[in-house]
mmCIF file of C-alpha atoms and ligand atoms in Angstrom:
data_model
loop_
_atom_site.group_PDB
_atom_site.id
_atom_site.type_symbol
_atom_site.label_atom_id
_atom_site.label_comp_id
_atom_site.label_asym_id
_atom_site.label_seq_id
_atom_site.Cartn_x
_atom_site.Cartn_y
_atom_site.Cartn_z
ATOM 1 C CA MET A 1 -20.639 10.083 -7.717
ATOM 2 C CA ASN A 2 -21.498 12.521 -4.299
ATOM 3 C CA LYS A 3 -17.986 14.431 -3.684
ATOM 4 C CA LYS A 4 -18.463 15.276 -0.454
ATOM 5 C CA GLN A 5 -18.376 11.679 0.692
ATOM 6 C CA LEU A 6 -15.223 11.034 -1.326
ATOM 7 C CA TYR A 7 -13.420 13.929 0.223
ATOM 8 C CA GLU A 8 -14.397 13.033 3.765
ATOM 9 C CA VAL A 9 -13.178 9.508 3.249
ATOM 10 C CA ALA A 10 -10.004 10.824 1.730
ATOM 11 C CA GLU A 11 -9.513 13.301 4.409
ATOM 12 C CA GLN A 12 -10.320 10.284 7.354
ATOM 13 C CA LEU A 13 -8.077 7.806 5.707
ATOM 14 C CA MET A 14 -5.048 10.871 6.179
ATOM 15 C CA THR A 15 -6.097 11.763 9.839
ATOM 16 C CA PRO A 16 -2.812 12.721 11.061
ATOM 17 C CA GLY A 17 -0.648 10.874 13.305
ATOM 18 C CA LYS A 18 -1.923 7.114 11.829
ATOM 19 C CA GLY A 19 -1.244 5.200 8.831
ATOM 20 C CA ILE A 20 -2.747 2.272 6.735
ATOM 21 C CA LEU A 21 -2.086 -1.050 7.062
ATOM 22 C CA ALA A 22 -1.860 -3.372 3.781
ATOM 23 C CA ALA A 23 -3.228 -6.887 5.052
ATOM 24 C CA ASP A 24 -4.450 -7.311 1.326
ATOM 25 C CA GLU A 25 -1.572 -9.795 -0.013
ATOM 26 C CA SER A 26 -3.166 -12.024 -3.027
ATOM 27 C CA ILE A 27 -3.373 -15.817 -1.924
ATOM 28 C CA GLU A 28 -0.038 -16.358 -3.841
ATOM 29 C CA THR A 29 1.770 -13.641 -2.094
ATOM 30 C CA ALA A 30 0.126 -14.679 1.414
ATOM 31 C CA THR A 31 1.226 -18.430 0.617
ATOM 32 C CA LYS A 32 4.779 -17.498 0.551
ATOM 33 C CA ARG A 33 4.709 -15.038 3.230
ATOM 34 C CA LEU A 34 3.317 -18.131 5.293
ATOM 35 C CA LYS A 35 5.568 -20.646 4.073
ATOM 36 C CA ALA A 36 8.732 -18.597 5.358
ATOM 37 C CA PHE A 37 7.041 -19.474 8.410
ATOM 38 C CA ASP A 38 6.252 -23.082 7.822
ATOM 39 C CA ILE A 39 2.780 -22.393 8.122
ATOM 40 C CA GLU A 40 0.311 -24.340 5.474
ATOM 41 C CA SER A 41 -1.412 -21.612 3.463
ATOM 42 C CA ASN A 42 -5.243 -22.423 3.243
ATOM 43 C CA GLU A 43 -8.364 -20.660 3.359
ATOM 44 C CA ASP A 44 -8.382 -20.706 7.734
ATOM 45 C CA SER A 45 -4.405 -20.497 7.594
ATOM 46 C CA ARG A 46 -4.902 -17.173 5.806
ATOM 47 C CA ARG A 47 -8.083 -16.385 7.742
ATOM 48 C CA ALA A 48 -5.910 -16.748 11.525
ATOM 49 C CA TYR A 49 -3.238 -14.597 10.000
ATOM 50 C CA ARG A 50 -5.579 -11.601 9.134
ATOM 51 C CA ASP A 51 -7.367 -12.469 12.425
ATOM 52 C CA LEU A 52 -3.839 -11.661 14.119
ATOM 53 C CA PHE A 53 -3.437 -7.810 13.133
ATOM 54 C CA LEU A 54 -6.793 -6.932 12.694
ATOM 55 C CA SER A 55 -8.564 -8.281 16.104
ATOM 56 C CA THR A 56 -5.517 -6.354 18.265
ATOM 57 C CA GLU A 57 -6.696 -4.410 21.037
ATOM 58 C CA GLY A 58 -6.395 -0.789 20.189
ATOM 59 C CA ILE A 59 -5.292 -0.845 16.426
ATOM 60 C CA GLU A 60 -7.458 2.369 16.143
ATOM 61 C CA ASN A 61 -5.149 4.401 17.828
ATOM 62 C CA TYR A 62 -2.435 3.829 14.968
ATOM 63 C CA LEU A 63 -4.538 2.921 11.843
ATOM 64 C CA ASN A 64 -7.242 5.105 9.864
ATOM 65 C CA GLY A 65 -7.831 2.337 7.153
ATOM 66 C CA VAL A 66 -6.838 -1.205 6.489
ATOM 67 C CA ILE A 67 -6.598 -2.735 2.851
ATOM 68 C CA LEU A 68 -8.259 -6.142 2.337
ATOM 69 C CA PHE A 69 -7.890 -8.603 -0.195
ATOM 70 C CA ASP A 70 -11.480 -10.259 -1.752
ATOM 71 C CA GLU A 71 -11.009 -13.539 0.196
ATOM 72 C CA THR A 72 -10.389 -11.053 3.430
ATOM 73 C CA ILE A 73 -13.563 -8.918 2.738
ATOM 74 C CA LYS A 74 -15.533 -12.140 2.994
ATOM 75 C CA GLN A 75 -14.242 -13.631 6.101
ATOM 76 C CA ASP A 76 -15.324 -13.294 9.876
ATOM 77 C CA ASN A 77 -12.400 -13.029 12.890
ATOM 78 C CA SER A 78 -12.658 -15.777 15.754
ATOM 79 C CA ALA A 79 -15.263 -13.855 17.395
ATOM 80 C CA GLY A 80 -17.386 -14.492 14.040
ATOM 81 C CA ILE A 81 -17.480 -11.066 13.042
ATOM 82 C CA PRO A 82 -16.981 -10.303 9.760
ATOM 83 C CA PHE A 83 -13.516 -7.968 9.123
ATOM 84 C CA ALA A 84 -14.965 -5.085 7.398
ATOM 85 C CA GLN A 85 -17.698 -4.551 10.060
ATOM 86 C CA LEU A 86 -14.822 -5.410 12.899
ATOM 87 C CA LEU A 87 -12.729 -2.256 11.095
ATOM 88 C CA THR A 88 -16.137 -0.305 11.293
ATOM 89 C CA GLN A 89 -16.817 -1.040 14.658
ATOM 90 C CA LYS A 90 -13.361 -0.056 15.933
ATOM 91 C CA GLY A 91 -13.591 3.773 13.631
ATOM 92 C CA ILE A 92 -11.293 2.422 11.234
ATOM 93 C CA LEU A 93 -12.231 2.422 7.193
ATOM 94 C CA PRO A 94 -12.006 -0.690 5.439
ATOM 95 C CA GLY A 95 -10.411 -0.732 2.128
ATOM 96 C CA ILE A 96 -9.737 -3.441 -1.053
ATOM 97 C CA LYS A 97 -7.097 -4.008 -3.300
ATOM 98 C CA VAL A 98 -8.774 -4.474 -6.294
ATOM 99 C CA ASP A 99 -6.314 -5.231 -9.140
ATOM 100 C CA GLY A 100 -5.970 -8.835 -10.838
ATOM 101 C CA GLY A 101 -2.094 -9.334 -10.380
ATOM 102 C CA LYS A 102 0.167 -9.128 -13.382
ATOM 103 C CA GLU A 103 0.426 -10.351 -16.940
ATOM 104 C CA ILE A 104 3.058 -9.997 -19.372
ATOM 105 C CA ASP A 105 3.884 -7.051 -21.164
ATOM 106 C CA PRO A 106 3.172 -7.978 -24.767
ATOM 107 C CA ASN A 107 5.395 -4.911 -25.943
ATOM 108 C CA SER A 108 8.232 -5.730 -23.198
ATOM 109 C CA PRO A 109 7.906 -9.487 -22.403
ATOM 110 C CA LYS A 110 10.742 -9.201 -19.032
ATOM 111 C CA GLU A 111 8.007 -6.373 -17.533
ATOM 112 C CA THR A 112 4.371 -7.096 -16.821
ATOM 113 C CA LEU A 113 1.223 -5.068 -16.595
ATOM 114 C CA THR A 114 -1.629 -4.891 -14.198
ATOM 115 C CA VAL A 115 -5.169 -6.411 -15.021
ATOM 116 C CA GLY A 116 -8.560 -5.837 -13.709
ATOM 117 C CA LEU A 117 -9.976 -3.202 -15.478
ATOM 118 C CA VAL A 118 -12.283 -5.827 -16.788
ATOM 119 C CA GLY A 119 -16.123 -5.965 -14.863
ATOM 120 C CA LEU A 120 -14.317 -3.799 -12.394
ATOM 121 C CA ALA A 121 -17.539 -1.105 -11.716
ATOM 122 C CA GLU A 122 -19.232 -4.648 -10.715
ATOM 123 C CA ARG A 123 -16.821 -5.930 -8.763
ATOM 124 C CA LEU A 124 -16.535 -2.482 -6.944
ATOM 125 C CA SER A 125 -20.287 -1.845 -6.606
ATOM 126 C CA GLU A 126 -20.253 -5.240 -4.918
ATOM 127 C CA TYR A 127 -17.099 -4.313 -2.649
ATOM 128 C CA LYS A 128 -19.136 -1.231 -1.710
ATOM 129 C CA HIS A 129 -22.071 -3.362 -0.443
ATOM 130 C CA MET A 130 -19.848 -5.295 1.779
ATOM 131 C CA GLY A 131 -18.964 -2.027 3.157
ATOM 132 C CA ALA A 132 -15.599 -1.101 1.480
ATOM 133 C CA LYS A 133 -14.853 3.259 1.399
ATOM 134 C CA PHE A 134 -11.745 2.773 -0.403
ATOM 135 C CA THR A 135 -9.652 0.645 -3.064
ATOM 136 C CA LYS A 136 -5.906 0.228 -4.421
ATOM 137 C CA TRP A 137 -4.219 -0.741 -7.488
ATOM 138 C CA ARG A 138 -1.003 -1.917 -7.765
ATOM 139 C CA ALA A 139 1.746 -1.166 -10.434
ATOM 140 C CA VAL A 140 4.784 -2.920 -10.725
ATOM 141 C CA ILE A 141 7.805 -0.744 -12.133
ATOM 142 C CA LYS A 142 10.963 -2.990 -13.171
ATOM 143 C CA ILE A 143 14.641 -1.143 -12.557
ATOM 144 C CA GLU A 144 17.100 -3.067 -14.995
ATOM 145 C CA GLY A 145 20.394 -1.270 -15.990
ATOM 146 C CA ASP A 146 19.193 1.608 -18.584
ATOM 147 C CA THR A 147 17.143 -0.368 -20.163
ATOM 148 C CA LEU A 148 14.569 -0.929 -18.260
ATOM 149 C CA PRO A 149 11.504 0.298 -17.304
ATOM 150 C CA SER A 150 10.233 0.703 -21.275
ATOM 151 C CA LYS A 151 8.643 3.902 -21.610
ATOM 152 C CA SER A 152 5.565 2.070 -22.997
ATOM 153 C CA ASN A 153 5.568 0.331 -19.964
ATOM 154 C CA ILE A 154 5.522 3.059 -17.683
ATOM 155 C CA ARG A 155 2.930 4.674 -19.502
ATOM 156 C CA MET A 156 0.241 1.714 -20.174
ATOM 157 C CA GLU A 157 0.784 1.535 -16.349
ATOM 158 C CA ALA A 158 -0.584 4.817 -15.683
ATOM 159 C CA LYS A 159 -2.786 4.804 -18.369
ATOM 160 C CA ARG A 160 -4.910 1.522 -16.239
ATOM 161 C CA LEU A 161 -4.296 3.257 -12.811
ATOM 162 C CA ALA A 162 -6.038 6.373 -14.375
ATOM 163 C CA GLN A 163 -8.913 4.178 -15.482
ATOM 164 C CA PHE A 164 -9.128 1.876 -12.175
ATOM 165 C CA ALA A 165 -8.898 5.493 -10.221
ATOM 166 C CA LEU A 166 -11.899 6.903 -12.297
ATOM 167 C CA VAL A 167 -14.023 3.728 -11.922
ATOM 168 C CA SER A 168 -13.473 4.240 -8.114
ATOM 169 C CA GLN A 169 -14.832 7.715 -8.043
ATOM 170 C CA GLN A 170 -17.681 7.049 -10.283
ATOM 171 C CA ILE A 171 -18.634 4.214 -7.957
ATOM 172 C CA GLY A 172 -18.049 6.238 -4.958
ATOM 173 C CA LEU A 173 -15.071 4.571 -3.331
ATOM 174 C CA VAL A 174 -11.757 6.838 -2.970
ATOM 175 C CA PRO A 175 -8.836 5.432 -4.543
ATOM 176 C CA ILE A 176 -5.395 4.641 -3.848
ATOM 177 C CA VAL A 177 -2.659 4.538 -6.587
ATOM 178 C CA GLU A 178 0.090 2.145 -5.764
ATOM 179 C CA PRO A 179 3.288 2.986 -8.944
ATOM 180 C CA GLU A 180 5.473 0.491 -6.735
ATOM 181 C CA VAL A 181 9.059 1.409 -7.917
ATOM 182 C CA LEU A 182 10.739 -1.794 -7.096
ATOM 183 C CA HIS A 183 13.881 -2.168 -4.599
ATOM 184 C CA ASP A 184 15.355 -5.117 -6.678
ATOM 185 C CA GLY A 185 18.691 -4.676 -8.303
ATOM 186 C CA ASN A 186 21.704 -2.902 -7.855
ATOM 187 C CA HIS A 187 20.908 0.176 -9.381
ATOM 188 C CA THR A 188 21.647 3.564 -8.041
ATOM 189 C CA LEU A 189 19.735 6.113 -5.661
ATOM 190 C CA GLU A 190 20.288 8.690 -8.704
ATOM 191 C CA ARG A 191 18.573 6.286 -11.385
ATOM 192 C CA ALA A 192 16.135 4.666 -8.897
ATOM 193 C CA ALA A 193 14.587 9.049 -8.453
ATOM 194 C CA GLU A 194 15.067 9.191 -12.460
ATOM 195 C CA VAL A 195 12.574 5.955 -12.867
ATOM 196 C CA GLU A 196 10.401 7.294 -9.792
ATOM 197 C CA GLN A 197 10.155 11.235 -11.540
ATOM 198 C CA LEU A 198 9.663 9.376 -14.844
ATOM 199 C CA THR A 199 6.926 7.043 -12.927
ATOM 200 C CA LEU A 200 4.930 9.842 -11.294
ATOM 201 C CA GLN A 201 4.997 12.228 -14.044
ATOM 202 C CA ALA A 202 2.839 9.550 -16.306
ATOM 203 C CA VAL A 203 0.748 8.574 -13.395
ATOM 204 C CA PHE A 204 -0.596 12.247 -12.679
ATOM 205 C CA GLU A 205 -0.344 13.289 -16.568
ATOM 206 C CA GLU A 206 -3.027 10.137 -17.024
ATOM 207 C CA LEU A 207 -5.247 10.873 -13.904
ATOM 208 C CA GLU A 208 -5.709 14.386 -14.688
ATOM 209 C CA SER A 209 -6.557 13.597 -18.780
ATOM 210 C CA VAL A 210 -9.224 11.180 -17.848
ATOM 211 C CA GLY A 211 -10.091 13.579 -14.803
ATOM 212 C CA VAL A 212 -9.783 11.569 -11.822
ATOM 213 C CA ASP A 213 -10.263 14.311 -8.754
ATOM 214 C CA LEU A 214 -6.910 14.197 -7.159
ATOM 215 C CA LYS A 215 -8.991 15.863 -3.728
ATOM 216 C CA ALA A 216 -10.443 12.600 -3.484
ATOM 217 C CA LEU A 217 -6.997 10.604 -4.425
ATOM 218 C CA ILE A 218 -4.350 8.679 -2.540
ATOM 219 C CA LEU A 219 -0.748 8.070 -3.896
ATOM 220 C CA LYS A 220 1.574 4.784 -2.194
ATOM 221 C CA PRO A 221 4.509 5.267 -3.459
ATOM 222 C CA SER A 222 7.701 3.813 -3.093
ATOM 223 C CA MET A 223 10.622 5.360 -1.163
ATOM 224 C CA VAL A 224 13.430 6.521 -3.608
ATOM 225 C CA LEU A 225 16.431 3.747 -2.553
ATOM 226 C CA PRO A 226 19.162 2.108 -4.679
ATOM 227 C CA GLY A 227 18.343 -1.382 -5.344
ATOM 228 C CA LYS A 228 18.794 -3.306 -2.616
ATOM 229 C CA ASP A 229 21.805 -5.424 -3.888
ATOM 230 C CA ALA A 230 24.011 -1.865 -4.339
ATOM 231 C CA VAL A 231 25.204 0.144 -1.097
ATOM 232 C CA SER A 232 22.601 1.415 1.089
ATOM 233 C CA SER A 233 21.953 5.115 1.613
ATOM 234 C CA THR A 234 21.120 7.142 4.603
ATOM 235 C CA PRO A 235 17.900 7.960 5.566
ATOM 236 C CA GLU A 236 18.721 11.413 5.108
ATOM 237 C CA GLU A 237 20.153 10.707 1.378
ATOM 238 C CA VAL A 238 16.773 8.373 0.835
ATOM 239 C CA ALA A 239 14.761 11.351 2.038
ATOM 240 C CA LYS A 240 16.501 14.194 -0.337
ATOM 241 C CA SER A 241 15.531 12.063 -2.989
ATOM 242 C CA THR A 242 12.305 11.049 -2.400
ATOM 243 C CA ALA A 243 11.301 14.290 -1.449
ATOM 244 C CA GLU A 244 12.918 16.264 -4.514
ATOM 245 C CA VAL A 245 10.907 14.004 -6.516
ATOM 246 C CA LEU A 246 7.911 14.193 -5.149
ATOM 247 C CA LEU A 247 7.734 18.148 -4.876
ATOM 248 C CA ALA A 248 8.529 17.897 -8.514
ATOM 249 C CA THR A 249 5.727 15.628 -9.717
ATOM 250 C CA VAL A 250 2.916 15.234 -7.065
ATOM 251 C CA PRO A 251 -0.179 18.362 -7.619
ATOM 252 C CA LYS A 252 -0.649 20.250 -4.263
ATOM 253 C CA LYS A 253 -4.365 19.434 -4.438
ATOM 254 C CA LEU A 254 -3.542 15.517 -4.013
ATOM 255 C CA ALA A 255 -5.924 14.198 -0.888
ATOM 256 C CA GLY A 256 -2.115 12.543 0.496
ATOM 257 C CA VAL A 257 0.554 9.864 0.461
ATOM 258 C CA VAL A 258 1.486 7.087 2.508
ATOM 259 C CA PHE A 259 4.127 5.013 1.626
ATOM 260 C CA LEU A 260 5.049 1.566 1.067
ATOM 261 C CA SER A 261 8.144 -0.478 2.381
ATOM 262 C CA GLY A 262 8.860 -2.476 -0.639
ATOM 263 C CA GLY A 263 10.547 -5.275 1.034
ATOM 264 C CA GLN A 264 13.165 -3.001 3.677
ATOM 265 C CA GLU A 265 14.064 -4.012 7.120
ATOM 266 C CA PRO A 266 11.565 -2.940 8.979
ATOM 267 C CA GLU A 267 13.135 -0.615 11.284
ATOM 268 C CA GLU A 268 14.764 0.846 8.032
ATOM 269 C CA ALA A 269 11.402 1.426 6.729
ATOM 270 C CA THR A 270 10.512 3.345 9.893
ATOM 271 C CA LYS A 271 13.602 5.671 9.645
ATOM 272 C CA ASN A 272 13.339 6.576 5.945
ATOM 273 C CA LEU A 273 9.690 7.138 6.721
ATOM 274 C CA GLY A 274 10.436 9.633 9.841
ATOM 275 C CA ALA A 275 13.491 11.397 7.683
ATOM 276 C CA ILE A 276 11.396 11.868 4.300
ATOM 277 C CA VAL A 277 7.970 13.218 6.469
ATOM 278 C CA LYS A 278 10.417 16.118 8.404
ATOM 279 C CA ALA A 279 12.685 16.453 5.049
ATOM 280 C CA GLU A 280 10.587 19.297 3.998
ATOM 281 C CA LYS A 281 7.143 21.046 3.876
ATOM 282 C CA PHE A 282 5.075 19.254 1.775
ATOM 283 C CA PRO A 283 1.869 20.583 0.319
ATOM 284 C CA TRP A 284 -0.337 16.702 1.734
ATOM 285 C CA PRO A 285 -0.085 14.820 4.502
ATOM 286 C CA ILE A 286 2.226 11.757 4.703
ATOM 287 C CA SER A 287 1.588 8.539 6.326
ATOM 288 C CA PHE A 288 2.516 4.574 5.873
ATOM 289 C CA SER A 289 0.592 2.070 4.492
ATOM 290 C CA PHE A 290 3.078 -0.942 4.965
ATOM 291 C CA ALA A 291 2.808 -4.596 4.741
ATOM 292 C CA ARG A 292 5.754 -6.127 5.407
ATOM 293 C CA ALA A 293 6.938 -3.180 7.711
ATOM 294 C CA LEU A 294 4.224 -4.016 9.858
ATOM 295 C CA GLN A 295 3.391 -7.912 9.711
ATOM 296 C CA THR A 296 6.529 -9.639 9.522
ATOM 297 C CA PRO A 297 8.053 -9.170 12.920
ATOM 298 C CA ALA A 298 4.762 -10.143 14.478
ATOM 299 C CA LEU A 299 4.802 -13.433 11.557
ATOM 300 C CA THR A 300 8.267 -14.261 12.899
ATOM 301 C CA VAL A 301 6.588 -14.615 16.683
ATOM 302 C CA TRP A 302 3.504 -16.156 16.016
ATOM 303 C CA ARG A 303 4.570 -18.830 13.531
ATOM 304 C CA GLY A 304 0.622 -20.239 13.481
ATOM 305 C CA LYS A 305 0.770 -21.162 16.565
ATOM 306 C CA GLU A 306 -2.145 -20.404 18.933
ATOM 307 C CA GLU A 307 0.077 -19.470 22.398
ATOM 308 C CA ASN A 308 2.414 -16.944 20.409
ATOM 309 C CA ILE A 309 -0.937 -15.039 19.443
ATOM 310 C CA GLU A 310 -0.343 -12.377 22.547
ATOM 311 C CA LYS A 311 3.180 -12.166 21.860
ATOM 312 C CA ALA A 312 2.631 -11.291 18.362
ATOM 313 C CA ARG A 313 0.345 -8.803 18.815
ATOM 314 C CA ASP A 314 2.330 -7.212 21.464
ATOM 315 C CA VAL A 315 5.121 -7.098 18.782
ATOM 316 C CA PHE A 316 2.447 -5.765 15.717
ATOM 317 C CA THR A 317 1.718 -3.244 18.164
ATOM 318 C CA GLN A 318 5.231 -1.926 18.632
ATOM 319 C CA ARG A 319 5.930 -1.757 15.039
ATOM 320 C CA LEU A 320 2.626 0.313 15.123
ATOM 321 C CA LYS A 321 4.009 2.805 17.468
ATOM 322 C CA GLN A 322 7.073 3.032 16.106
ATOM 323 C CA ASN A 323 6.033 4.156 12.687
ATOM 324 C CA GLN A 324 3.012 6.687 14.158
ATOM 325 C CA LEU A 325 6.464 8.359 15.833
ATOM 326 C CA ALA A 326 7.975 8.376 13.075
ATOM 327 C CA ILE A 327 5.208 10.284 11.235
ATOM 328 C CA GLN A 328 4.942 12.874 14.043
ATOM 329 C CA LEU A 329 6.563 16.448 13.192
ATOM 330 C CA ASP A 330 7.672 18.130 16.599
HETATM 331 C C1 LIG B 401 4.498 -3.304 -2.520
HETATM 332 O O1 LIG B 401 3.570 -4.067 -1.818
HETATM 333 C C2 LIG B 401 2.326 -3.133 -1.036
HETATM 334 C C3 LIG B 401 2.779 -2.860 -0.059
HETATM 335 O O2 LIG B 401 3.404 -3.762 0.725
HETATM 336 P P1 LIG B 401 5.185 -3.807 1.582
HETATM 337 O O3 LIG B 401 5.395 -2.369 2.435
HETATM 338 O O4 LIG B 401 5.207 -4.855 1.880
HETATM 339 O O5 LIG B 401 5.599 -3.127 0.810
HETATM 340 C C4 LIG B 401 1.093 -4.199 -0.488
HETATM 341 O O6 LIG B 401 0.328 -3.168 -0.378
HETATM 342 C C5 LIG B 401 1.090 -5.312 -1.732
HETATM 343 O O7 LIG B 401 0.362 -4.294 -2.989
HETATM 344 C C6 LIG B 401 -0.401 -5.956 -1.677
HETATM 345 O O8 LIG B 401 0.245 -7.252 -0.336
HETATM 346 C C7 LIG B 401 -0.676 -6.777 -2.873
HETATM 347 O O9 LIG B 401 0.646 -7.465 -3.332
HETATM 348 P P2 LIG B 401 0.209 -8.723 -4.250
HETATM 349 O O10 LIG B 401 1.870 -8.947 -4.822
HETATM 350 O O11 LIG B 401 -0.444 -10.212 -3.530
HETATM 351 O O12 LIG B 401 -0.556 -8.109 -5.041
#
């Protein structure tokens, strides 16, 4: 493993003033997103969906990286340029989601565990040859009353995230670990903070125990939010809780933190991001790695129609600009 190259990629991914686009929805999730606008989901419509965002002019002014999905990294844009090459030409680092989705947790059937460790090293080598510079693995943590998440589920997810990160660094790709604490339910902000803290504690214990180099690792956490069926909190409250949890759990030497949007309204995610960034003086760079909060407004305009592409791309660029403004420190 060439550490210097890993550090350079991690630093490039965290270049101040820009973020990372998560264009890595699995076929199942992409189908759900397209169906919501009556767009049929097939290989070509999913390619057109990716092309809408990735071929938008000027995205390199807002993005350091884009996370792709397996199908997408093997596809071309409408001008016949492979997506990974297109991004590289724009000076944006292409990355790849490498988890294989979820299975039922045998110890706690209401919870899931992320799969994909079998054959991971081989798959990562292939993606590296296709131009990927970084990887991402998502674990899903569900809150239900005081009983979920179970301690064993958090521990198993943390172990798998650590294993993924280790293999990724061994192959020469910078890992992004994404332990997503779901926003679903009616839990309080305090309960969300408690679960986020337990989760991040376990994740960093496992990362350190297998020897992952934190200087070549990026964390993609949830913001600390009350459940979406509970009374919402102000951006200041969200920022205070999120900052407290991160400062208590995330080691200083980490390369950076990029938040997911987690199904918040796009504007809400941006406001919360802006409040978090300004809440404290953090020891690591902070930015965004949104999927829905960047893409949904443009998808609403596009609706799969050629004649709407230009307008949809303007809307996407506006969302990128707003998030860029949110992460600026004055
Ligand atoms: C939580 O989802 C990640 C960030 O997206 P949001 O900003 O919309 O919350 C996202 O990168 C996610 O991991 C991918 O879309 C893959 O998700 P699936 O469910 O398709 O594995």
